[in-house]
């Protein structure tokens, strides 16, 4: 259930010129027309109208993310919705079908979008937020390798830019995962539309996977999760760590605490074939022998966003030990 299930791996970041923090939503690059990049506009409009009517903007960020996640329950599970073109990469959102990655990412994007007061929200507003979290440094130049394909790097890159707090060590005891070889994208490349049509990307993707494999990685073992569920909040992003090779994580979703106090796993489920509120997080983990444990990220308000390049790069180096990495051949170092 690795990248076959959702995009898990990717390249460390390019040298990207970041702008000063804006007070309103920036515009996504939109390298492709919205007839290709945005599906299910009626569903988008209905969800956003409900959020505006009920003033979800006033909720804490995590609760806001959880609200949007719950609003998408029942949307069918559909894989590979990010593979929208043979060559050109562009921010996209599909409300007609979600996989586990696009589900959590759109929930986060909607919560960030609505933080900016506007009379009317458009697909472009959401696509701008999707671009900011989906791509290395928050910028999509139209190149497939701009996209973050592995969840571990998404964690670190978005932490460095103030979008999430990596709280795994704060909520429970962790252990180190070492020796994991990330190679799903290069091994299974024929299953990805962009890679199949651009096999020349494979050497760069291989370098990306080498870097991904060496990122520091700690997780909470699944036999510890039941005891620490009380420390996890609704809207926290939960990465499911796998025992299998190919990547660090095999699945991702959101935490959601119901009124009875139970912390559930809210996710786009391949088994249920839709977005569903599953059993308790620990119960879900125990249903699968391949699940090793979890990592946790806590969404931060959009006002925490760091758009200046220097502090972003400094934060990433502090988190990972790596300097800037240019996919076109210029590499920093440890």
Coordinates of C-alpha atoms in Angstrom, one line a residue:
X1 CA 0.0 0.0 0.0
X2 CA 2.9 2.3 -0.7
X3 CA 2.8 4.8 -3.6
X4 CA 0.3 2.5 -5.2
X5 CA -2.0 3.9 -2.5
X6 CA -0.8 7.5 -2.5
X7 CA 2.3 9.5 -3.3
X8 CA 4.8 8.8 -0.5
X9 CA 8.3 9.9 -1.6
X10 CA 10.1 12.7 -3.2
X11 CA 13.0 15.0 -3.9
X12 CA 14.6 17.3 -1.4
X13 CA 14.0 20.9 -2.3
X14 CA 15.1 23.1 -5.2
X15 CA 16.5 26.6 -4.8
X16 CA 13.2 28.5 -4.9
X17 CA 12.6 32.2 -4.6
X18 CA 10.0 32.7 -1.8
X19 CA 8.1 35.9 -1.3
X20 CA 7.2 37.8 1.8
X21 CA 4.2 36.6 3.8
X22 CA 1.0 37.8 2.2
X23 CA -2.1 38.7 4.1
X24 CA -4.4 37.2 1.4
X25 CA -4.2 34.0 -0.6
X26 CA -1.5 34.1 -3.3
X27 CA -2.4 32.8 -6.7
X28 CA -1.4 29.3 -7.8
X29 CA 0.7 28.9 -10.9
X30 CA -2.1 26.9 -12.6
X31 CA 0.1 25.5 -15.3
X32 CA -2.9 23.6 -16.7
X33 CA -6.6 24.7 -17.2
X34 CA -9.0 24.1 -14.4
X35 CA -11.0 21.7 -16.6
X36 CA -8.0 19.4 -15.9
X37 CA -6.9 20.5 -12.4
X38 CA -10.2 21.0 -10.6
X39 CA -13.0 18.4 -10.4
X40 CA -16.2 18.5 -8.4
X41 CA -16.8 22.2 -8.1
X42 CA -20.4 21.7 -6.9
X43 CA -19.1 19.7 -3.9
X44 CA -16.5 22.3 -3.2
X45 CA -19.1 25.1 -3.3
X46 CA -21.4 23.2 -1.0
X47 CA -18.7 22.4 1.6
X48 CA -17.4 26.0 1.6
X49 CA -20.9 27.4 1.9
X50 CA -21.6 25.3 5.0
X51 CA -18.2 26.4 6.5
X52 CA -19.0 30.0 5.9
X53 CA -22.5 29.7 7.3
X54 CA -21.3 28.0 10.4
X55 CA -18.3 30.2 10.8
X56 CA -15.7 27.5 10.8
X57 CA -13.1 30.2 10.4
X58 CA -13.5 31.0 14.1
X59 CA -12.5 27.4 15.1
X60 CA -8.9 26.5 16.2
X61 CA -6.9 25.3 13.2
X62 CA -7.0 21.6 14.1
X63 CA -10.8 21.6 14.6
X64 CA -11.2 23.4 11.3
X65 CA -9.2 20.8 9.4
X66 CA -11.2 18.0 11.1
X67 CA -14.5 19.8 10.1
X68 CA -13.5 19.9 6.5
X69 CA -12.4 16.2 6.7
X70 CA -15.7 15.1 8.1
X71 CA -17.5 17.2 5.4
X72 CA -15.9 15.0 2.8
X73 CA -17.1 11.7 4.2
X74 CA -18.6 9.4 1.6
X75 CA -16.5 10.8 -1.4
X76 CA -15.3 7.8 -3.3
X77 CA -11.7 6.5 -3.0
X78 CA -9.9 6.9 -6.3
X79 CA -6.2 6.4 -6.8
X80 CA -3.8 8.3 -9.0
X81 CA -5.9 11.5 -9.1
X82 CA -2.6 13.5 -9.0
X83 CA -1.5 12.0 -12.3
X84 CA -3.4 14.5 -14.5
X85 CA -1.1 15.1 -17.5
X86 CA 1.7 13.3 -19.4
X87 CA 4.3 16.1 -18.9
X88 CA 3.1 19.3 -17.1
X89 CA 2.7 19.3 -13.3
X90 CA 0.1 21.7 -11.8
X91 CA -1.7 22.0 -8.4
X92 CA -5.0 20.1 -8.6
X93 CA -7.9 19.1 -6.5
X94 CA -10.6 16.4 -7.2
X95 CA -13.7 16.3 -5.1
X96 CA -15.1 13.5 -7.1
X97 CA -12.5 11.0 -5.9
X98 CA -9.9 11.2 -3.2
X99 CA -6.9 9.0 -2.1
X100 CA -5.5 9.2 1.4
X101 CA -2.9 11.9 0.5
X102 CA -5.3 14.2 -1.4
X103 CA -7.9 13.8 1.4
X104 CA -5.7 15.1 4.2
X105 CA -4.1 17.7 1.9
X106 CA -7.5 19.2 0.7
X107 CA -8.8 19.2 4.3
X108 CA -5.7 21.2 5.3
X109 CA -6.0 23.4 2.2
X110 CA -9.6 24.3 2.8
X111 CA -8.9 25.1 6.5
X112 CA -6.1 27.4 5.4
X113 CA -8.1 29.0 2.6
X114 CA -11.0 30.0 4.8
X115 CA -8.8 31.7 7.3
X116 CA -8.6 34.6 4.8
X117 CA -11.9 36.4 4.9
X118 CA -13.5 36.7 1.4
X119 CA -17.0 37.3 0.1
X120 CA -16.6 34.4 -2.4
X121 CA -14.1 31.5 -2.5
X122 CA -13.0 30.0 -5.8
X123 CA -11.2 26.9 -7.0
X124 CA -8.1 29.2 -7.5
X125 CA -8.1 30.0 -3.8
X126 CA -7.9 26.4 -2.9
X127 CA -5.3 25.6 -5.6
X128 CA -3.1 28.3 -4.2
X129 CA -3.1 26.6 -0.8
X130 CA -2.6 23.1 -2.4
X131 CA 0.4 24.4 -4.3
X132 CA 1.8 25.9 -1.0
X133 CA 1.7 22.5 0.8
X134 CA 2.2 20.0 -2.0
X135 CA 5.4 21.3 -3.6
X136 CA 8.9 21.7 -2.3
X137 CA 9.3 25.3 -0.9
X138 CA 5.6 25.9 -1.9
X139 CA 6.3 26.5 -5.6
X140 CA 5.3 24.4 -8.6
X141 CA 7.2 25.4 -11.8
X142 CA 5.4 22.8 -13.9
X143 CA 8.0 20.0 -13.3
X144 CA 6.9 16.7 -11.9
X145 CA 9.8 16.6 -9.5
X146 CA 8.7 19.8 -7.8
X147 CA 6.1 17.7 -6.1
X148 CA 6.8 16.1 -2.7
X149 CA 6.2 12.5 -3.2
X150 CA 7.1 11.0 0.2
X151 CA 5.3 11.8 3.4
X152 CA 8.5 12.1 5.6
X153 CA 9.7 14.9 3.4
X154 CA 6.3 16.6 3.4
X155 CA 6.4 16.6 7.2
X156 CA 9.8 18.3 7.3
X157 CA 9.3 20.7 4.4
X158 CA 5.9 21.9 5.7
X159 CA 7.3 22.2 9.3
X160 CA 10.1 24.4 8.0
X161 CA 7.6 26.7 6.3
X162 CA 5.4 27.0 9.4
X163 CA 2.4 25.0 8.1
X164 CA 2.5 22.2 10.6
X165 CA 4.3 21.3 13.9
X166 CA 5.9 17.9 14.0
X167 CA 4.6 16.7 17.4
X168 CA 5.3 13.0 17.3
X169 CA 7.8 13.1 20.2
X170 CA 5.5 15.4 22.2
X171 CA 2.5 13.0 22.1
X172 CA 4.3 9.7 22.8
X173 CA 7.4 7.6 23.1
X174 CA 9.3 7.2 19.9
X175 CA 11.8 4.8 18.3
X176 CA 14.1 5.4 15.4
X177 CA 13.5 3.7 12.0
X178 CA 16.8 3.2 10.3
X179 CA 17.9 1.3 7.2
X180 CA 14.7 1.9 5.3
X181 CA 15.3 2.0 1.5
X182 CA 12.9 4.4 -0.2
X183 CA 12.6 3.2 -3.8
X184 CA 8.9 2.9 -4.7
X185 CA 8.8 5.6 -7.3
X186 CA 11.8 4.2 -9.3
X187 CA 10.8 0.5 -8.9
X188 CA 7.1 1.1 -9.8
X189 CA 7.7 3.9 -12.2
X190 CA 5.5 2.4 -15.0
X191 CA 2.5 2.9 -12.7
X192 CA 2.9 6.7 -12.7
X193 CA 1.7 8.6 -15.7
X194 CA 4.4 11.3 -15.6
X195 CA 7.3 8.8 -15.1
X196 CA 6.0 6.4 -17.7
X197 CA 6.0 9.3 -20.2
X198 CA 9.2 10.8 -19.0
X199 CA 11.6 8.0 -18.0
X200 CA 14.4 10.5 -18.2
X201 CA 13.2 11.7 -14.7
X202 CA 14.3 8.4 -13.1
X203 CA 17.9 9.2 -12.4
X204 CA 16.8 12.4 -10.6
X205 CA 14.1 10.5 -8.8
X206 CA 16.7 7.9 -7.7
X207 CA 18.8 10.7 -6.1
X208 CA 15.6 12.0 -4.4
X209 CA 14.9 8.6 -2.9
X210 CA 18.5 8.3 -1.7
X211 CA 18.1 11.5 0.2
X212 CA 14.6 10.5 1.5
X213 CA 16.1 7.2 2.8
X214 CA 18.6 9.1 4.8
X215 CA 16.2 11.6 6.5
X216 CA 16.0 11.2 10.3
X217 CA 12.9 9.3 11.2
X218 CA 11.3 8.5 14.5
X219 CA 7.8 7.1 15.1
X220 CA 5.5 5.9 17.9
X221 CA 5.2 2.0 17.8
X222 CA 1.6 0.9 17.4
X223 CA 1.7 -1.0 20.8
X224 CA 2.1 2.4 22.4
X225 CA -0.6 4.2 20.6
X226 CA -3.6 3.3 22.7
X227 CA -2.0 4.7 25.8
X228 CA -1.2 8.1 24.1
X229 CA -4.3 8.6 22.1
X230 CA -5.4 11.2 24.8
X231 CA -2.5 13.4 23.6
X232 CA -3.6 13.5 20.0
X233 CA -6.0 16.3 18.9
X234 CA -8.8 16.3 16.3
X235 CA -7.3 17.5 13.0
X236 CA -3.8 16.1 13.7
X237 CA -2.3 14.5 10.6
X238 CA -1.5 10.9 11.2
X239 CA 1.1 9.1 9.0
X240 CA 0.9 5.3 9.2
X241 CA 4.4 3.9 9.4
X242 CA 4.8 0.6 7.5
X243 CA 7.0 -2.5 8.2
X244 CA 7.4 -2.9 4.5
X245 CA 10.1 -1.5 2.3
X246 CA 9.7 1.2 -0.4
X247 CA 9.0 4.1 1.9
X248 CA 8.6 5.1 5.5
X249 CA 4.8 5.4 5.5
X250 CA 2.0 3.5 3.6
X251 CA -1.1 5.6 4.5
X252 CA -2.2 8.9 6.0
X253 CA -5.3 10.4 7.5
X254 CA -6.7 12.6 10.2
X255 CA -7.4 12.2 13.9
X256 CA -11.0 12.9 14.9
X257 CA -12.3 12.7 18.5
X258 CA -16.0 12.1 18.9
X259 CA -18.2 13.3 21.7
X260 CA -17.7 10.1 23.7
X261 CA -13.9 10.8 23.8
X262 CA -12.8 8.1 21.4
X263 CA -10.0 9.1 19.0
X264 CA -10.9 7.8 15.5
X265 CA -9.0 7.5 12.3
X266 CA -10.6 9.6 9.5
X267 CA -9.3 8.7 6.1
X268 CA -9.9 7.9 2.4
X269 CA -10.0 4.2 2.7
X270 CA -9.1 1.8 -0.1
X271 CA -10.9 -1.0 1.7
X272 CA -14.1 0.9 2.3
X273 CA -13.8 2.6 -1.1
X274 CA -14.6 6.0 0.3
X275 CA -13.7 8.6 2.9
X276 CA -14.8 7.1 6.2
X277 CA -14.6 7.7 10.0
X278 CA -13.0 4.4 11.0
X279 CA -12.6 2.8 14.4
X280 CA -10.2 4.1 17.1
X281 CA -6.8 4.9 15.8
X282 CA -5.2 2.1 17.9
X283 CA -7.9 -0.3 16.8
X284 CA -7.3 0.6 13.1
X285 CA -3.5 0.0 13.5
X286 CA -4.0 -3.4 15.1
X287 CA -6.1 -4.6 12.2
X288 CA -3.0 -4.6 9.9
X289 CA 0.1 -6.6 10.6
X290 CA 2.1 -4.4 8.2
X291 CA 1.4 -1.3 10.3
X292 CA 4.4 -0.4 12.5
X293 CA 3.1 2.8 14.2
X294 CA 2.5 6.4 13.5
X295 CA 3.9 9.9 13.1
X296 CA 1.9 13.0 13.9
X297 CA 1.9 16.5 12.5
X298 CA -0.3 19.3 14.0
X299 CA -1.7 21.9 11.5
X300 CA -0.8 25.5 12.3
X301 CA -2.8 28.6 11.5
X302 CA -2.1 30.1 8.1
X303 CA -0.8 33.2 10.0
X304 CA 2.2 31.1 11.1
X305 CA 3.3 30.6 7.5
X306 CA 7.0 31.4 6.7
X307 CA 7.4 32.6 3.1
X308 CA 10.9 34.1 3.3
X309 CA 13.5 31.9 1.8
X310 CA 16.3 32.3 4.3
X311 CA 14.4 31.2 7.5
X312 CA 12.8 28.4 5.6
X313 CA 16.1 26.9 4.4
X314 CA 17.7 27.4 7.8
X315 CA 14.8 25.7 9.5
X316 CA 15.0 22.7 7.0
X317 CA 18.7 22.3 7.7
X318 CA 18.1 22.5 11.4
X319 CA 15.4 19.8 11.2
X320 CA 17.1 17.4 8.7
X321 CA 20.8 18.3 8.7
X322 CA 20.6 19.0 5.0
X323 CA 21.3 22.2 3.2
X324 CA 19.5 23.2 0.0
X325 CA 19.4 20.5 -2.7
X326 CA 19.0 21.4 -6.3
X327 CA 17.5 18.6 -8.4
X328 CA 19.3 19.9 -11.5
X329 CA 22.6 18.9 -10.1
X330 CA 23.7 21.4 -7.4
X331 CA 23.8 19.8 -4.0
X332 CA 24.4 21.1 -0.6
X333 CA 25.6 18.8 2.0
X334 CA 25.3 17.6 5.6

